[in-house]
């Protein structure tokens, strides 16, 4: 059977983007693949972390996996730092990765901006560690959100370089699985930026631990434009397109059907319906069970 590997960083609260872009898809994939789902705490330390908070966040993301429907009897769930092969293989693969390939990584450029000189070697080598995660288990498929596509292509390139150097098909070339209408959920405050754990404003995202009131408030305050009708024009109406995409992902309805239903209604009616859907689907209450410390 084909093997899946994927992971989420234990940095801050999981949000609707993590859920719709990644974790929700994992739940379905458990039926047709051997699945390994990792909490990638070594990736988290590429930027400064408080040790006690990192330990707690690692437990909470593990709990969130289970609350979202990952079945520990079917799938392997573990913290990355518990298995030394990730760091070891990362070094070996790093010796087969030209700097030119890493210099193309847009996430590093976006995260560091003009201050790349101050970033750590760890942050720069982050995609090599991600390649080690995947290749270390000879995973064949990797379900992720759109933002990870370039890192996945790099993992394929590194696998290919390694196989050529040793002249054998040692690593399978991993296939990205980027599925559904919600592969890139955008911030509720700015439809051109992805919804992110590291964005300062909590109003930019729906956290999986948000209660009904918070979800309702955040959608009510979500940025939208001044046009009177609701249309799907992703090139021009970023925020509106994002809300339609979220509605589509949560309801399973097509964008056309949503525009048909809400096209001539006002934004407040659409946002109210969207909030109701999210309150129903986001598995928040189960996640509010705090995870006991060691
Ligand atoms: P940060 O924004 O701080 O970099 P993150 O929210 O992207 O963190 P990750 O742990 O890096 O969180 O991502 C875990 C998974 O969630 C990945 O598969 C990623 O592609 C997916 N993901 C993250 N943000 C979004 C989003 N806005 N829309 C869809 N998928 C997303
Ligand atoms: N870089 C990923 C998290 C991640 C990952 C992985 C995803 C680390 N290792 C291996 C899939 C497979 C991110 O979402 N930021």
Short mmCIF file of C-alpha atoms and ligand atoms in Angstrom, two decimals:
data_model
loop_
_atom_site.label_atom_id
_atom_site.label_comp_id
_atom_site.label_asym_id
_atom_site.label_seq_id
_atom_site.Cartn_x
_atom_site.Cartn_y
_atom_site.Cartn_z
CA UNK A 1 0.00 0.00 0.00
CA UNK A 2 1.16 3.55 -0.68
CA UNK A 3 2.46 5.49 2.27
CA UNK A 4 1.51 8.98 3.40
CA UNK A 5 3.60 11.32 5.53
CA UNK A 6 2.50 14.76 6.65
CA UNK A 7 2.96 17.13 9.56
CA UNK A 8 2.02 20.35 11.28
CA UNK A 9 4.24 22.59 13.40
CA UNK A 10 3.37 22.97 17.09
CA UNK A 11 3.49 26.76 16.95
CA UNK A 12 0.36 28.53 18.10
CA UNK A 13 -3.23 27.55 17.57
CA UNK A 14 -4.33 25.38 14.67
CA UNK A 15 -6.62 27.34 12.38
CA UNK A 16 -9.23 26.71 9.73
CA UNK A 17 -6.52 26.77 7.01
CA UNK A 18 -4.63 23.92 8.68
CA UNK A 19 -7.90 22.01 9.05
CA UNK A 20 -9.37 22.47 5.58
CA UNK A 21 -6.05 22.55 3.70
CA UNK A 22 -4.49 19.57 5.45
CA UNK A 23 -5.89 17.69 8.46
CA UNK A 24 -9.43 17.17 7.17
CA UNK A 25 -8.04 15.50 4.04
CA UNK A 26 -5.83 13.23 6.15
CA UNK A 27 -8.92 11.79 7.85
CA UNK A 28 -10.25 10.44 4.53
CA UNK A 29 -6.85 9.26 3.34
CA UNK A 30 -6.50 6.95 6.37
CA UNK A 31 -8.85 4.51 4.60
CA UNK A 32 -6.69 4.02 1.52
CA UNK A 33 -3.09 4.62 2.62
CA UNK A 34 -0.67 3.68 5.39
CA UNK A 35 -0.47 7.01 7.17
CA UNK A 36 2.18 8.64 9.34
CA UNK A 37 1.23 11.99 10.88
CA UNK A 38 3.97 13.84 12.67
CA UNK A 39 4.00 16.88 14.96
CA UNK A 40 7.06 18.62 13.56
CA UNK A 41 8.61 20.19 16.66
CA UNK A 42 12.11 20.34 15.11
CA UNK A 43 10.66 22.59 12.41
CA UNK A 44 9.16 24.79 15.11
CA UNK A 45 12.60 25.58 16.61
CA UNK A 46 13.76 27.18 13.35
CA UNK A 47 12.41 30.32 15.06
CA UNK A 48 12.80 30.98 18.83
CA UNK A 49 10.44 29.00 21.10
CA UNK A 50 9.93 28.79 24.85
CA UNK A 51 10.69 25.14 25.77
CA UNK A 52 7.72 24.65 28.16
CA UNK A 53 5.31 26.16 25.63
CA UNK A 54 6.68 24.00 22.83
CA UNK A 55 6.14 20.84 24.89
CA UNK A 56 2.55 21.88 25.67
CA UNK A 57 1.85 22.91 22.05
CA UNK A 58 3.18 19.55 20.83
CA UNK A 59 0.67 17.77 23.07
CA UNK A 60 -2.13 20.06 21.96
CA UNK A 61 -1.50 19.50 18.26
CA UNK A 62 -1.43 15.75 18.93
CA UNK A 63 -4.80 16.07 20.70
CA UNK A 64 -6.11 18.16 17.80
CA UNK A 65 -5.15 15.45 15.29
CA UNK A 66 -7.22 12.95 17.27
CA UNK A 67 -10.10 15.40 17.81
CA UNK A 68 -10.21 16.09 14.06
CA UNK A 69 -10.59 12.37 13.32
CA UNK A 70 -7.10 10.88 12.96
CA UNK A 71 -7.46 7.41 14.44
CA UNK A 72 -4.36 6.37 16.40
CA UNK A 73 -5.31 2.71 15.81
CA UNK A 74 -5.10 3.25 12.05
CA UNK A 75 -2.40 5.88 11.70
CA UNK A 76 0.93 6.55 13.35
CA UNK A 77 1.05 9.82 15.30
CA UNK A 78 4.32 10.97 16.89
CA UNK A 79 6.52 13.99 17.67
CA UNK A 80 9.37 14.48 15.20
CA UNK A 81 12.06 14.93 17.88
CA UNK A 82 11.34 11.42 19.27
CA UNK A 83 12.89 9.83 16.16
CA UNK A 84 16.51 10.73 15.48
CA UNK A 85 16.42 9.81 11.80
CA UNK A 86 14.82 13.17 10.89
CA UNK A 87 17.80 15.24 12.03
CA UNK A 88 20.38 12.67 10.85
CA UNK A 89 18.96 12.25 7.36
CA UNK A 90 18.51 16.01 7.07
CA UNK A 91 22.30 16.38 7.35
CA UNK A 92 22.98 13.72 4.72
CA UNK A 93 20.40 15.15 2.31
CA UNK A 94 21.78 18.64 2.94
CA UNK A 95 25.06 17.39 1.49
CA UNK A 96 23.18 16.61 -1.75
CA UNK A 97 21.28 19.93 -1.93
CA UNK A 98 22.83 22.78 -3.94
CA UNK A 99 22.44 26.22 -2.31
CA UNK A 100 20.89 27.45 -5.56
CA UNK A 101 17.88 25.20 -4.93
CA UNK A 102 17.39 26.57 -1.41
CA UNK A 103 17.77 30.15 -2.64
CA UNK A 104 14.64 29.71 -4.73
CA UNK A 105 12.40 28.94 -1.72
CA UNK A 106 9.82 31.73 -1.55
CA UNK A 107 8.69 30.93 2.02
CA UNK A 108 12.18 31.69 3.37
CA UNK A 109 12.24 34.96 1.43
CA UNK A 110 8.75 35.92 2.62
CA UNK A 111 9.50 35.08 6.26
CA UNK A 112 12.86 36.84 6.42
CA UNK A 113 12.34 39.75 4.00
CA UNK A 114 15.29 42.11 4.14
CA UNK A 115 16.69 40.43 7.26
CA UNK A 116 17.79 37.11 5.72
CA UNK A 117 21.32 37.58 7.17
CA UNK A 118 19.89 37.40 10.67
CA UNK A 119 17.91 34.18 10.01
CA UNK A 120 19.31 30.90 11.29
CA UNK A 121 20.85 28.15 9.23
CA UNK A 122 17.97 26.02 10.56
CA UNK A 123 15.33 28.26 8.98
CA UNK A 124 17.24 28.24 5.70
CA UNK A 125 17.58 24.43 5.81
CA UNK A 126 13.93 23.93 6.87
CA UNK A 127 12.92 22.42 3.49
CA UNK A 128 15.77 19.89 3.72
CA UNK A 129 14.48 18.71 7.11
CA UNK A 130 11.03 18.44 5.53
CA UNK A 131 12.52 16.31 2.72
CA UNK A 132 14.17 14.11 5.39
CA UNK A 133 10.79 13.66 7.15
CA UNK A 134 9.21 12.39 3.96
CA UNK A 135 12.08 10.41 2.45
CA UNK A 136 13.08 8.85 5.79
CA UNK A 137 9.86 6.83 5.64
CA UNK A 138 9.98 6.38 1.85
CA UNK A 139 6.57 8.09 1.74
CA UNK A 140 4.91 8.07 -1.69
CA UNK A 141 2.27 10.78 -1.10
CA UNK A 142 2.23 13.98 0.94
CA UNK A 143 -1.10 15.76 1.62
CA UNK A 144 -0.49 19.48 2.27
CA UNK A 145 -1.90 22.93 1.55
CA UNK A 146 -0.91 24.89 -1.55
CA UNK A 147 1.79 26.85 0.34
CA UNK A 148 3.92 23.69 0.66
CA UNK A 149 4.00 22.86 -3.05
CA UNK A 150 7.45 24.33 -3.63
CA UNK A 151 8.90 22.47 -0.63
CA UNK A 152 7.46 19.24 -2.01
CA UNK A 153 9.05 19.87 -5.40
CA UNK A 154 12.38 20.38 -3.64
CA UNK A 155 11.93 17.07 -1.77
CA UNK A 156 11.41 15.37 -5.15
CA UNK A 157 14.51 17.05 -6.56
CA UNK A 158 16.61 16.00 -3.56
CA UNK A 159 15.33 12.40 -3.82
CA UNK A 160 16.21 12.39 -7.53
CA UNK A 161 19.71 13.82 -6.89
CA UNK A 162 20.37 11.21 -4.18
CA UNK A 163 19.13 8.32 -6.35
CA UNK A 164 21.28 9.46 -9.28
CA UNK A 165 24.38 9.90 -7.11
CA UNK A 166 24.11 6.36 -5.71
CA UNK A 167 22.75 5.02 -8.98
CA UNK A 168 19.73 3.25 -7.48
CA UNK A 169 16.04 4.00 -6.85
CA UNK A 170 16.58 4.39 -3.14
CA UNK A 171 13.83 6.96 -2.47
CA UNK A 172 10.46 7.06 -4.27
CA UNK A 173 9.73 10.57 -5.62
CA UNK A 174 6.94 11.79 -3.29
CA UNK A 175 3.72 13.05 -4.90
CA UNK A 176 1.99 16.10 -3.42
CA UNK A 177 -1.74 15.68 -2.67
CA UNK A 178 -3.21 19.18 -2.75
CA UNK A 179 -6.97 18.62 -2.71
CA UNK A 180 -10.32 20.39 -2.48
CA UNK A 181 -11.57 23.99 -2.75
CA UNK A 182 -9.59 25.07 0.33
CA UNK A 183 -5.97 24.44 -0.55
CA UNK A 184 -5.14 28.06 0.33
CA UNK A 185 -7.39 29.77 2.86
CA UNK A 186 -6.60 33.45 3.12
CA UNK A 187 -6.52 35.82 6.11
CA UNK A 188 -9.91 37.26 7.12
CA UNK A 189 -8.25 40.70 7.29
CA UNK A 190 -6.37 40.60 3.99
CA UNK A 191 -7.44 38.34 1.14
CA UNK A 192 -3.98 38.42 -0.44
CA UNK A 193 -2.20 36.81 2.56
CA UNK A 194 -2.63 33.21 3.68
CA UNK A 195 -4.36 32.49 6.99
CA UNK A 196 -1.45 31.84 9.30
CA UNK A 197 -0.61 30.93 12.89
CA UNK A 198 2.12 33.55 12.97
CA UNK A 199 -0.07 36.51 11.88
CA UNK A 200 -0.34 38.97 14.76
CA UNK A 201 -4.07 39.72 14.60
CA UNK A 202 -6.25 36.92 15.95
CA UNK A 203 -9.10 38.35 13.84
CA UNK A 204 -7.21 37.15 10.74
CA UNK A 205 -7.98 33.49 11.47
CA UNK A 206 -10.54 31.07 12.88
CA UNK A 207 -8.76 28.94 15.47
CA UNK A 208 -9.96 25.39 15.96
CA UNK A 209 -10.34 26.23 19.66
CA UNK A 210 -12.53 29.32 19.05
CA UNK A 211 -15.99 29.13 20.57
CA UNK A 212 -19.20 29.93 18.70
CA UNK A 213 -19.21 33.61 19.72
CA UNK A 214 -15.63 34.13 18.55
CA UNK A 215 -16.32 32.43 15.19
CA UNK A 216 -19.43 34.54 14.68
CA UNK A 217 -17.60 37.77 15.58
CA UNK A 218 -14.59 37.03 13.38
CA UNK A 219 -16.72 36.31 10.30
CA UNK A 220 -18.85 39.39 11.01
CA UNK A 221 -15.71 41.53 11.14
CA UNK A 222 -14.05 39.77 8.19
CA UNK A 223 -12.96 42.21 5.50
CA UNK A 224 -15.24 42.33 2.46
CA UNK A 225 -15.69 44.84 -0.33
CA UNK A 226 -18.37 47.47 -0.87
CA UNK A 227 -20.02 45.88 -3.92
CA UNK A 228 -23.72 45.10 -3.39
CA UNK A 229 -23.76 41.58 -4.90
CA UNK A 230 -21.73 38.45 -4.14
CA UNK A 231 -19.75 37.14 -7.13
CA UNK A 232 -16.76 34.78 -7.42
CA UNK A 233 -13.93 36.80 -8.98
CA UNK A 234 -10.71 35.58 -7.36
CA UNK A 235 -8.49 37.97 -9.33
CA UNK A 236 -10.39 41.09 -8.26
CA UNK A 237 -12.44 40.30 -5.15
CA UNK A 238 -9.89 38.45 -2.98
CA UNK A 239 -11.77 38.62 0.32
CA UNK A 240 -15.13 37.66 -1.19
CA UNK A 241 -13.56 34.76 -3.11
CA UNK A 242 -11.94 33.56 0.12
CA UNK A 243 -15.26 33.55 2.00
CA UNK A 244 -16.89 31.66 -0.88
CA UNK A 245 -14.05 29.12 -0.88
CA UNK A 246 -14.42 28.57 2.87
CA UNK A 247 -18.18 28.15 2.46
CA UNK A 248 -17.61 25.67 -0.40
CA UNK A 249 -15.12 23.63 1.63
CA UNK A 250 -17.35 23.47 4.70
CA UNK A 251 -20.63 22.80 2.90
CA UNK A 252 -19.43 20.63 0.02
CA UNK A 253 -21.44 22.87 -2.36
CA UNK A 254 -19.93 24.22 -5.57
CA UNK A 255 -18.99 27.91 -5.83
CA UNK A 256 -21.63 28.35 -8.54
CA UNK A 257 -24.33 27.04 -6.24
CA UNK A 258 -23.21 29.34 -3.44
CA UNK A 259 -23.21 32.39 -5.71
CA UNK A 260 -26.66 31.37 -6.94
CA UNK A 261 -27.93 31.11 -3.38
CA UNK A 262 -26.35 34.27 -1.92
CA UNK A 263 -25.64 36.39 -5.04
CA UNK A 264 -28.38 38.92 -4.40
CA UNK A 265 -28.29 38.78 -0.60
CA UNK A 266 -26.15 41.17 1.42
CA UNK A 267 -22.80 40.33 3.01
CA UNK A 268 -24.13 40.19 6.54
CA UNK A 269 -26.57 37.39 5.60
CA UNK A 270 -23.77 35.47 3.84
CA UNK A 271 -21.34 35.91 6.73
CA UNK A 272 -24.00 34.80 9.21
CA UNK A 273 -24.64 31.61 7.23
CA UNK A 274 -20.89 31.03 6.93
CA UNK A 275 -20.40 31.43 10.69
CA UNK A 276 -23.21 28.95 11.36
CA UNK A 277 -21.56 26.41 9.07
CA UNK A 278 -18.16 26.89 10.69
CA UNK A 279 -19.60 26.59 14.19
CA UNK A 280 -21.16 23.30 13.15
CA UNK A 281 -18.08 21.87 11.44
CA UNK A 282 -15.10 23.12 13.43
CA UNK A 283 -14.55 20.45 16.06
CA UNK A 284 -13.98 23.10 18.70
CA UNK A 285 -15.52 21.72 21.84
CA UNK A 286 -13.55 18.52 21.73
CA UNK A 287 -10.38 20.55 21.33
CA UNK A 288 -11.13 22.63 24.38
CA UNK A 289 -10.26 19.65 26.54
CA UNK A 290 -6.83 20.77 27.70
CA UNK A 291 -4.09 18.19 27.60
CA UNK A 292 -2.57 17.34 30.96
CA UNK A 293 1.14 18.00 31.40
CA UNK A 294 3.68 15.20 32.04
P1 LIG B 1 2.79 29.55 9.76
O1 LIG B 1 1.73 30.31 9.09
O2 LIG B 1 3.17 30.09 11.09
O3 LIG B 1 3.95 29.27 8.85
P2 LIG B 1 1.01 27.43 9.28
O4 LIG B 1 -0.30 27.88 9.78
O5 LIG B 1 1.31 27.51 7.83
O6 LIG B 1 2.16 28.16 10.10
P3 LIG B 1 2.04 24.73 9.31
O7 LIG B 1 2.34 23.82 10.42
O8 LIG B 1 3.22 25.32 8.66
O9 LIG B 1 1.13 25.94 9.80
O10 LIG B 1 1.09 24.02 8.24
C1 LIG B 1 0.46 22.76 8.44
C2 LIG B 1 -0.37 22.38 7.25
O11 LIG B 1 -1.45 23.30 7.07
C3 LIG B 1 0.40 22.36 5.91
O12 LIG B 1 -0.03 21.26 5.14
C4 LIG B 1 0.00 23.65 5.25
O13 LIG B 1 0.08 23.58 3.84
C5 LIG B 1 -1.45 23.78 5.71
N1 LIG B 1 -1.85 25.18 5.73
C6 LIG B 1 -1.31 26.16 6.49
N2 LIG B 1 -1.92 27.33 6.27
C7 LIG B 1 -2.89 27.08 5.34
C8 LIG B 1 -3.87 27.90 4.69
N3 LIG B 1 -3.98 29.19 4.97
N4 LIG B 1 -4.71 27.32 3.79
C9 LIG B 1 -4.63 25.99 3.52
N5 LIG B 1 -3.72 25.17 4.09
C10 LIG B 1 -2.85 25.70 4.99
N1 LIG B 2 6.69 22.54 6.32
C1 LIG B 2 5.37 22.05 6.60
C2 LIG B 2 5.29 21.16 7.80
C3 LIG B 2 6.02 19.91 7.51
C4 LIG B 2 5.61 18.86 6.63
C5 LIG B 2 6.64 17.89 6.69
C6 LIG B 2 4.48 18.67 5.83
C7 LIG B 2 7.21 19.54 8.02
N2 LIG B 2 7.59 18.33 7.53
C8 LIG B 2 6.57 16.74 5.91
C9 LIG B 2 4.44 17.51 5.08
C10 LIG B 2 5.47 16.55 5.11
C11 LIG B 2 4.45 23.23 6.79
O1 LIG B 2 3.31 23.06 6.62
N3 LIG B 2 4.90 24.36 7.13
#
